[in-house]
Structure formats: structure tokens, C-alpha cells
Coordinates of C-alpha atoms in Angstrom, one line a residue:
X21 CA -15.4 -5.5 10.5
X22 CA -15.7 -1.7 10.8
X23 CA -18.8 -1.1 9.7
X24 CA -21.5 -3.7 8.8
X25 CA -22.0 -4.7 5.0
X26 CA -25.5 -3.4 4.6
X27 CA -24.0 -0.1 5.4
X28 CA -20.9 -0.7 2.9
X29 CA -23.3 -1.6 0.1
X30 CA -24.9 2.1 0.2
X31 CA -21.7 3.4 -0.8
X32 CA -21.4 4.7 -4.4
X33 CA -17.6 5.1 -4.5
X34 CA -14.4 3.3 -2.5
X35 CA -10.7 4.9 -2.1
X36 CA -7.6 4.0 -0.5
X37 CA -5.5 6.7 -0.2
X38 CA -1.8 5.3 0.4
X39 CA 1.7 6.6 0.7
X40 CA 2.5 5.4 -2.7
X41 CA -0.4 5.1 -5.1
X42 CA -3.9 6.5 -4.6
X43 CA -6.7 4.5 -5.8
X44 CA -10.6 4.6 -6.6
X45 CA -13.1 2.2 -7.3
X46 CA -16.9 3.4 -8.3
X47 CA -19.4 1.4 -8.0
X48 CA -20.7 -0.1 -11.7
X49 CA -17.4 1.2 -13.5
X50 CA -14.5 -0.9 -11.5
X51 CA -11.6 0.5 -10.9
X52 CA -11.2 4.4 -12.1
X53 CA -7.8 5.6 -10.9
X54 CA -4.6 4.0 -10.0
X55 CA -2.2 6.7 -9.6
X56 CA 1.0 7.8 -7.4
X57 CA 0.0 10.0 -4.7
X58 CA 2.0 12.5 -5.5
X59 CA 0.6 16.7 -6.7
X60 CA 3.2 19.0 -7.8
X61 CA 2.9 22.8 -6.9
X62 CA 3.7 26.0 -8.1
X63 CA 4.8 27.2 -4.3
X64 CA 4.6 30.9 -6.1
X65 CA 1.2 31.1 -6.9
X66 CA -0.1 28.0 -5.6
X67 CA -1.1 26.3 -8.4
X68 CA -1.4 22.3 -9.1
X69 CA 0.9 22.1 -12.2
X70 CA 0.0 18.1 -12.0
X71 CA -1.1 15.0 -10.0
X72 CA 0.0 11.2 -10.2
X73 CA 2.0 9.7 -12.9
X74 CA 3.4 13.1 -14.4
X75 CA 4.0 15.0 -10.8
X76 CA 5.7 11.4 -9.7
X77 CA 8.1 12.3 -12.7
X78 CA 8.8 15.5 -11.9
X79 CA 10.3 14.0 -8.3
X80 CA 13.7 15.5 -7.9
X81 CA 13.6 17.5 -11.5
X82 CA 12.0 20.5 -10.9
X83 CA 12.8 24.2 -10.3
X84 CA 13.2 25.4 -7.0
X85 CA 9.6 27.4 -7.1
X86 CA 8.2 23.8 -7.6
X87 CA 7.8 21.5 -5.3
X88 CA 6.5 17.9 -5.4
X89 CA 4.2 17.3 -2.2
X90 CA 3.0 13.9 -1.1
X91 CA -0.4 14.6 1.2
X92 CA -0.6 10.9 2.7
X93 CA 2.0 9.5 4.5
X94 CA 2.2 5.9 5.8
X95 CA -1.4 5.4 4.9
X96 CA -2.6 8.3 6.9
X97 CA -3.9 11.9 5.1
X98 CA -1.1 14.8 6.4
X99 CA -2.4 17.1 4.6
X100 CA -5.7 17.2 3.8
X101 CA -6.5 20.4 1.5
X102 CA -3.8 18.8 -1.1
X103 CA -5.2 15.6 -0.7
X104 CA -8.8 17.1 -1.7
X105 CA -6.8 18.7 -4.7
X106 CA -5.4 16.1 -6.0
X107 CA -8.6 13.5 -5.8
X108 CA -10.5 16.2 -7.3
X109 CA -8.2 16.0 -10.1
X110 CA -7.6 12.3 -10.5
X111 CA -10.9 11.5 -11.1
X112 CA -11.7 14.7 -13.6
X113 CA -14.5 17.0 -14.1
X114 CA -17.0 14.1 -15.9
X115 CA -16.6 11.3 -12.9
X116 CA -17.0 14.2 -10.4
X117 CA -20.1 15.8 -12.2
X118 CA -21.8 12.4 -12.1
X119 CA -20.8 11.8 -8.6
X120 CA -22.6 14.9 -7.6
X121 CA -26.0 13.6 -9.3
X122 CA -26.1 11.4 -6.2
X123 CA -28.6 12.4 -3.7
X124 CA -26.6 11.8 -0.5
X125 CA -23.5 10.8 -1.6
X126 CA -21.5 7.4 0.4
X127 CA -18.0 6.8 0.2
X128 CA -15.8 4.3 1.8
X129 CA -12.2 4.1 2.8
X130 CA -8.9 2.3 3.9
X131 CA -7.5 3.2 7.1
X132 CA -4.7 1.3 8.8
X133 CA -4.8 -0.8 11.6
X134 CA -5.0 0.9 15.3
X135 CA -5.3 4.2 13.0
X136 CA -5.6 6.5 15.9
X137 CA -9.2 9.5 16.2
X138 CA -7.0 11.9 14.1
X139 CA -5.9 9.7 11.1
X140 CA -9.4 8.3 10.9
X141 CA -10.5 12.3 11.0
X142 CA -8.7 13.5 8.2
X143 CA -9.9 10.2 5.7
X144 CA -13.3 11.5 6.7
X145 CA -12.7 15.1 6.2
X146 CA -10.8 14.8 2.7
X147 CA -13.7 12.6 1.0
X148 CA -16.0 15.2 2.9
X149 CA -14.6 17.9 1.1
X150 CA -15.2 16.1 -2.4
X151 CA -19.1 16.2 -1.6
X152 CA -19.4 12.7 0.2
X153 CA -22.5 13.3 2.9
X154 CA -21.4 10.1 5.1
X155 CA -18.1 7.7 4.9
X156 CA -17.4 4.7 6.2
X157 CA -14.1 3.6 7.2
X158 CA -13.0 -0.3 6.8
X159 CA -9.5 -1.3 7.9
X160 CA -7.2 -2.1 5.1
X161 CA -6.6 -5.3 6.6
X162 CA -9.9 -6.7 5.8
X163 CA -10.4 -5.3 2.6
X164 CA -7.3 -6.8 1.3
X165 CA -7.9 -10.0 2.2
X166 CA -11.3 -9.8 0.5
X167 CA -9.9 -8.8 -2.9
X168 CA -7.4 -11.4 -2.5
X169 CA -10.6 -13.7 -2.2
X170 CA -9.6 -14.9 1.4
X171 CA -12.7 -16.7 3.2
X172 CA -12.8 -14.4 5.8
X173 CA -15.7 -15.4 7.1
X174 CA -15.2 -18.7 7.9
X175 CA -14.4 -20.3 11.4
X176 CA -10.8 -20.7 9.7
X177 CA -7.5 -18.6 10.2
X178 CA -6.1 -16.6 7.4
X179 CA -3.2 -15.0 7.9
X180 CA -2.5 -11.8 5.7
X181 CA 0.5 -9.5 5.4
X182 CA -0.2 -5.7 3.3
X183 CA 3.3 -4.5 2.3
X184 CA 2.8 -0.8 1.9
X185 CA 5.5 1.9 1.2
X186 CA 5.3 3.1 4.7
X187 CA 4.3 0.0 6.6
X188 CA 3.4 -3.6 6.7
X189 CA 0.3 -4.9 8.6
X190 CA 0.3 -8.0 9.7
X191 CA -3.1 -9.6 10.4
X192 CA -4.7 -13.1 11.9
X193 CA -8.4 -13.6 10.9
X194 CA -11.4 -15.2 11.7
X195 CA -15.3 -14.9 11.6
X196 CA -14.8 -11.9 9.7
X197 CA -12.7 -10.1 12.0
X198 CA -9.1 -9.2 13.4
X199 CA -7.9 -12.0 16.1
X200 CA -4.3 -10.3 16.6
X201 CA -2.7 -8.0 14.6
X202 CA 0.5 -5.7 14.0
X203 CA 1.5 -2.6 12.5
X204 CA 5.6 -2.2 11.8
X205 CA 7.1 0.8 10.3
X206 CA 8.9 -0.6 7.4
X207 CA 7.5 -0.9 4.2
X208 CA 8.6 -0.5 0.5
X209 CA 10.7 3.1 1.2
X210 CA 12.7 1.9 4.5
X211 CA 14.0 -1.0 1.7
X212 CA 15.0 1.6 -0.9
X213 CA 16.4 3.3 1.7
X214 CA 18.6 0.9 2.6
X215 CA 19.7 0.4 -1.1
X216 CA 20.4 3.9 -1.6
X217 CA 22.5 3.6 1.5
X218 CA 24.8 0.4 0.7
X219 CA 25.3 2.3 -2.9
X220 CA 26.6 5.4 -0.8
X221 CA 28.6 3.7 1.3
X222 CA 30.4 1.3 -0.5
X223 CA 30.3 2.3 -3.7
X224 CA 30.2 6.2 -3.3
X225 CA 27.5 6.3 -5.5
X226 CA 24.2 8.5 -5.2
X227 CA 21.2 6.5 -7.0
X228 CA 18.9 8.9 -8.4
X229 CA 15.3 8.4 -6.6
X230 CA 13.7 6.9 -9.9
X231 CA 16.4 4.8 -10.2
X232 CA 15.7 2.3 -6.8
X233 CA 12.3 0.7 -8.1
X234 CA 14.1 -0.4 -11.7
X235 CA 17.0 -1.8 -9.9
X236 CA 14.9 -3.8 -7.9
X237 CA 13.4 -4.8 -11.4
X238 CA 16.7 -5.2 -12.8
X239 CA 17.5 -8.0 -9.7
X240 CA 13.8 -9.9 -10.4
X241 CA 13.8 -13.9 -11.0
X242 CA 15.8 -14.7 -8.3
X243 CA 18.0 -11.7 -9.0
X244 CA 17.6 -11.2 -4.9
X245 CA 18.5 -14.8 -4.0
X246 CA 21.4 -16.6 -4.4
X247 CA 20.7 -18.7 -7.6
X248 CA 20.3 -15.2 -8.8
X249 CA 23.0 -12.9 -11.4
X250 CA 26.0 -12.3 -9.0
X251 CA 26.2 -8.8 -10.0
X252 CA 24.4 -6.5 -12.0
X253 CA 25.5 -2.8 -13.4
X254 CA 24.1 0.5 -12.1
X255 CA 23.9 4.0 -13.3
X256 CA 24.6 7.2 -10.6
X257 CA 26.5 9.9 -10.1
X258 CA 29.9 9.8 -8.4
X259 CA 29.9 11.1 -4.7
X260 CA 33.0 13.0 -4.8
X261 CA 33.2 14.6 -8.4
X262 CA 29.3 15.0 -9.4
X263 CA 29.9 12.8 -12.4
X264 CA 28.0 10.6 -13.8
X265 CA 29.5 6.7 -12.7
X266 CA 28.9 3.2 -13.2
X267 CA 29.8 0.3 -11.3
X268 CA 28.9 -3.1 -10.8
X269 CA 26.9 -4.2 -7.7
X270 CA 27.1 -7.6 -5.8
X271 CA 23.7 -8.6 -6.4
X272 CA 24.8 -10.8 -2.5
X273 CA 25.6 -7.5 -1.2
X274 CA 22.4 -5.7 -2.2
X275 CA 20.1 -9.2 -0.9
X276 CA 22.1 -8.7 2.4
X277 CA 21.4 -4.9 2.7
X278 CA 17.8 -5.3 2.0
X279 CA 17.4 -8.4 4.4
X280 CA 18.1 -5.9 7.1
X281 CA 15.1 -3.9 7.3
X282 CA 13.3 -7.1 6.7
X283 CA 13.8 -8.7 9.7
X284 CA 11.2 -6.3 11.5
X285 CA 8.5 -8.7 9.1
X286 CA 9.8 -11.3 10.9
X287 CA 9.8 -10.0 14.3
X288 CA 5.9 -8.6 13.9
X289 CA 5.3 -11.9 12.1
X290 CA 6.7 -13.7 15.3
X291 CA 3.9 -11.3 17.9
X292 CA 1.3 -12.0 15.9
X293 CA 1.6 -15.7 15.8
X294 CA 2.6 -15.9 19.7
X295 CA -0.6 -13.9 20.3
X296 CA -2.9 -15.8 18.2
X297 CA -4.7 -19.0 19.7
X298 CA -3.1 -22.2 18.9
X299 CA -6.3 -23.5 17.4
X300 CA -5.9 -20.8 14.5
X301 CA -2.1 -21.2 14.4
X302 CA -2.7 -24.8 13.8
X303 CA -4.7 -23.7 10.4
X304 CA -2.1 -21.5 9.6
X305 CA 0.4 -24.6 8.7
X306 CA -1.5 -25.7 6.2
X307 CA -3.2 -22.4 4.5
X308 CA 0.2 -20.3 4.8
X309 CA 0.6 -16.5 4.8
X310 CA -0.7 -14.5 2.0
X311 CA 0.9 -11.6 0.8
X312 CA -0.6 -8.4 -0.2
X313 CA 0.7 -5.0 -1.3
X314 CA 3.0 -3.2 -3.7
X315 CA 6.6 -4.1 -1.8
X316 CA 5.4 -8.0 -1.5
X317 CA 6.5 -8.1 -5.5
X318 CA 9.8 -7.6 -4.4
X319 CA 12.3 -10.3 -5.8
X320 CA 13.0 -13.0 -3.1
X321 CA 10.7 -11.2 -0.5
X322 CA 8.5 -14.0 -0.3
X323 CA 11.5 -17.1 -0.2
X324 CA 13.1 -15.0 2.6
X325 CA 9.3 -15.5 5.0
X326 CA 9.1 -18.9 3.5
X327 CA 13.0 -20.2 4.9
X328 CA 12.4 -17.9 8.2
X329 CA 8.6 -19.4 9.2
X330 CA 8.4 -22.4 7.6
X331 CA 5.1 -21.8 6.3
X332 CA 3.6 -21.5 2.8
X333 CA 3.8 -17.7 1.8
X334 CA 1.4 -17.1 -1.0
X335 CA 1.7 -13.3 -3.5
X336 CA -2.1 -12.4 -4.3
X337 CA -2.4 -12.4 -8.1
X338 CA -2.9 -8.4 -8.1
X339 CA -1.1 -7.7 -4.8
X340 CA -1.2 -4.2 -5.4
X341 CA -5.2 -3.3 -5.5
X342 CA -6.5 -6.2 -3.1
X343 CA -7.4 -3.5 -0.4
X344 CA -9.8 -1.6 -3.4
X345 CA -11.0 -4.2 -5.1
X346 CA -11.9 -5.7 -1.7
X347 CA -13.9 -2.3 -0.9
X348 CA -15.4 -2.9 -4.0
X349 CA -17.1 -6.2 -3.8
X350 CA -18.2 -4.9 -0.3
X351 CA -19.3 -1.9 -2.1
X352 CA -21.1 -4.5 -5.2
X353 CA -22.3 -6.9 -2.6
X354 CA -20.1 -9.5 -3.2
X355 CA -19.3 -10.6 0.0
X356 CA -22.3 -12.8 1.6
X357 CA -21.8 -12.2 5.7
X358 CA -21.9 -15.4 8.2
X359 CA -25.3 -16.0 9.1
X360 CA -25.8 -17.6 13.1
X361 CA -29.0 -18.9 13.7
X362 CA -29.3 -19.0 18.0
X363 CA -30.0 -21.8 18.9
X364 CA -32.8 -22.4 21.1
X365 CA -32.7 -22.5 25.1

């Protein structure tokens, strides 16, 4: 672990900031915000004209003198003034006025695994700049598999997976700590990508950017495997006139075009099990994989890992706030650590 859990439990708030939702748990009121990451600005004045849900909206509708910024990218802060801005207004003036009551303000927060100095630089400057006196950083590997109630710290392998917007981690633990682990660039937005470009090219059809998440909706229960709908009928504008179009989509085609930038899972899944020690591989086959994140509730995600590995794949009941809630038990003491007694010579 990071940091020890004595040194967690002095915190008095917990955030993970990631690509695609930014999220804050205080300690004694739960969760407080669960919003996209997203501020839009007034690039005239320089003005926040509005943060999360409503600047997510505005993606791809605004005025040219407005432009919808996104300060964290692939889990790490890229810009951390607007990230400062848009915290400050996510949690509001009353959260923030009681915050600053605290004598020496704690914080925690998510980084990624292997985050390099200057990732792990900017989490602590942003939370820095909202008045926290010390942070501690706890990889989002860990904290996930603690809100996803994983025995971490047990002898035992758990095997974990956090499907991000930007990346998936892929981790092996034991004794309350990493064994192997990888980090692959693919996450939620490299599998709309690749839907956006099947429509292009095969339908000449541009999918508005709203439009990718309720299509992968629209293809749920089993839409994405093949007891699923064979087709289904999408909404876009016509690559060649600019009018608006429908057509309908082999719901085969679409599973295929999306199993493409899947099979970079499998190949991280592959390293991590070919680095781990056969002891905790052998564990694996009966507890399974479980998976974490916003992108593992994409339809037929999970059956896909299950046919390729052979192994149980579990979906965390609220895949998509494991890494806070698991801060926040740390945070709420929770989590009891392993206690060794030495044994004497």
C-alpha cells in the first residue's frame, strides 16, 4: 500500500479525479460528488460558465468562444489550475467553508499504477490548492479492490481489472499489496472510438459524441453477443450531404469492431498472469477476475474475458465508485490491516 492506514485514517476528505467522472467522498457524509470531469469556459473572458453534468452537455454544442476543457486525462491532472476550478465548484461554497474549519486539513487520492514523479505532483498540487496541508496518494488499484470488498489482505490472490475511460489496470494481489501489475492504454474512449469509426466507414455515418454511450445502451442484454438483436437502428448525420440519416447496424458488426481494441485486455491480462507466481495463479482459478470501472458495464465485455481466460470474471456491484468508496473505508477505518506477530528466535 502507498501509505500506511493510520496515516489514511487522518484524512478528512478522498477524491479520484479521472478522465471521465470526478469523484469525492468526505468523511461522515459518504459520497458528495459524482460528476463528469468536464468545466466549460468562456475562452474570452475566462470565465467557468459550468462544471460536470451541464458542461458534459454542452460537448460539441457550443459557440466557438466556448470551449469544453477536460483537466485530467487518463487518470492523470493536465491541467491543474482548471482542475482546482472545477473541484472548487463541484463541491460548492458550504462543503468548502466546512472543509476549511479543519485545522490541518488531509486529503487522499487515486493515482494510477507506475504514475510517474510528475503525475503524482500535479494530484498533490491540485488538492493543495483547495487548502489540503498534506495528501496522501493510494494507487487506484488498491482502493478499488477495497470498495469492491476484495480480502486484500489475505495470503490469497485477487485478481482485479479497473476499466477507465483512458486505461485499464490490471492488478494481482496479495498481503495487501501489488504482486504484478499492468497498465494498457485502452479504456472506455479507445472502444467508442472504434464505434464511431465502423459507423464512418461502413455506413458513412458521423455519430454525434453523445450518441456512442446510448448505443452501447441500446446493444445491452446480450445486445453485444451473439444471442443478442442482430441489428439495431441508429441516428447520425450523412457523411456526404450533412443530413440527418438513419440506418440499421449489424449489431455482429459492431461486437466485432469493439472486440478489436479489446484484445490489448487480453494481452495485459496474459503478462500479468505469466508474471505472477504459480502459487497465486493457482487461487486465481477458483476466485476469478473481478471487474472494476465505468467501461466493465459494457454489454458482453465480461463473456468476451470469460471465453478468452477460462476463468470466472465477476462485475463489482457499483463498478463505477469502487476506487472512492475504497478510499473511504480507508478514510472511516474500515479496513483492519494484517497483523504479524515475529516469531521468536
Amino acid at each position: 500500500m502507498t501509505v500506511s492506514l493510520e496515516q489514511l485514517r487522518r484524512c478528512h476528505l478522498a477524491v479520484d479525479l479521472g478522465a471521465a467522472r470526478t469523484r469525492v467522498f468526505v468523511k461522515g457524509a459518504g459520497l458528495v460528488v459524482d460528476e463528469p470531469s468536464a468545466a466549460a469556459v468562456n475562452t474570452r473572458t475566462g470565465a467557468l460558465i459550468a462544471v460536470g453534468e451541464l458542461a458534459e452537455k454542452m460537448t460539441g454544442r457550443t459557440p466557438d468562444y466556448i470551449r469544453v476543457m477536460r483537466p485530467v486525462s487518463g487518470g492523470t491532472v493536465v491541467d491543474i489550475d482548471m482542475a482546482q476550478r472545477m473541484l472548487r465548484h463541484l463541491l460548492g461554497e458550504k462543503l468548502r467553508r466546512t472543509l476549511r474549519r479543519k485545522p490541518r486539513l488531509r486529503a487522499a487520492a487515486c493515482t494510477p499504477h507506475d504514475a510517474d514523479p510528475l503525475a503524482q505532483r500535479a494530484a498533490v498540487e491540485t488538492l493543495v490548492g483547495l487548502g489540503a496541508r498534506r495528501v496522501e496518494l493510494v494507487d487506484t488499484l488498491i482502493a478499488a479492490a477495497v470498495g469492491c470488498g476484495l480480502p486484500v489482505e489475505r495470503p490469497e490472490a485477487t485478481m482485479i481489472i479497473v476499466c477507465g475511460a483512458a486505461t485499464t489496470q490490471i492488478a494481482v494481489l496479495s498481503l495487501g499489496s501489488i504482486v504484478t501489475a499492468e497498465r494498457i492504454p485502452v479504456g472506455g474512449d479507445a472502444i467508442d472510438h472504434a464505434v464511431v469509426q465502423h459507423l464512418r466507414q461502413h455506413h458513412e455515418l458521423m455519430l454525434p459524441s453523445q450518441s456512442v454511450r446510448p448505443l452501447q445502451i441500446a446493444l445491452s442484454g446480450n445486445g453485444l453477443t451473439p444471442h443478442g438483436p442482430e441489428s439495431t437502428e441508429i441516428h447520425g448525420r450523412d457523411v456526404a450531404t450533412g443530413l440527418p440519416r438513419s440506418v440499421h447496424v449489424d449489431t455482429a458488426a459492431v461486437r466485432h469492431a469493439i472486440h478489436t481494441p479489446l484484445t490489448a485486455v487480453l494481452d495485459g491480462i496474459g503478462q500479468v498472469l505469466r508474471d505472477c507466481p504459480p502459487d497465486l495463479v493457482a487461487d486465481l482459478a477458483d476466485r476469478g477476475i473481478m471487474m472494476v470501472g465505468g467501461s466493465a458495464l459494457l454489454p458482453g465485455f465480461d463473456q468476451m474475458l470469460r471465453d478468452a481466460t477460462g476463468v470466472p470474471i465477476h462485475i463489482a456491484e457499483r463498478p463505477d465508485i469502487c476506487a472512492v468508496l475504497g478510499l473511504g473505508a480507508m478514510l472511516e477505518g474500515k479496513v483492519q490491516p494484517l497483523t504479524l506477530t515475529p516469531v521468536a528466535g
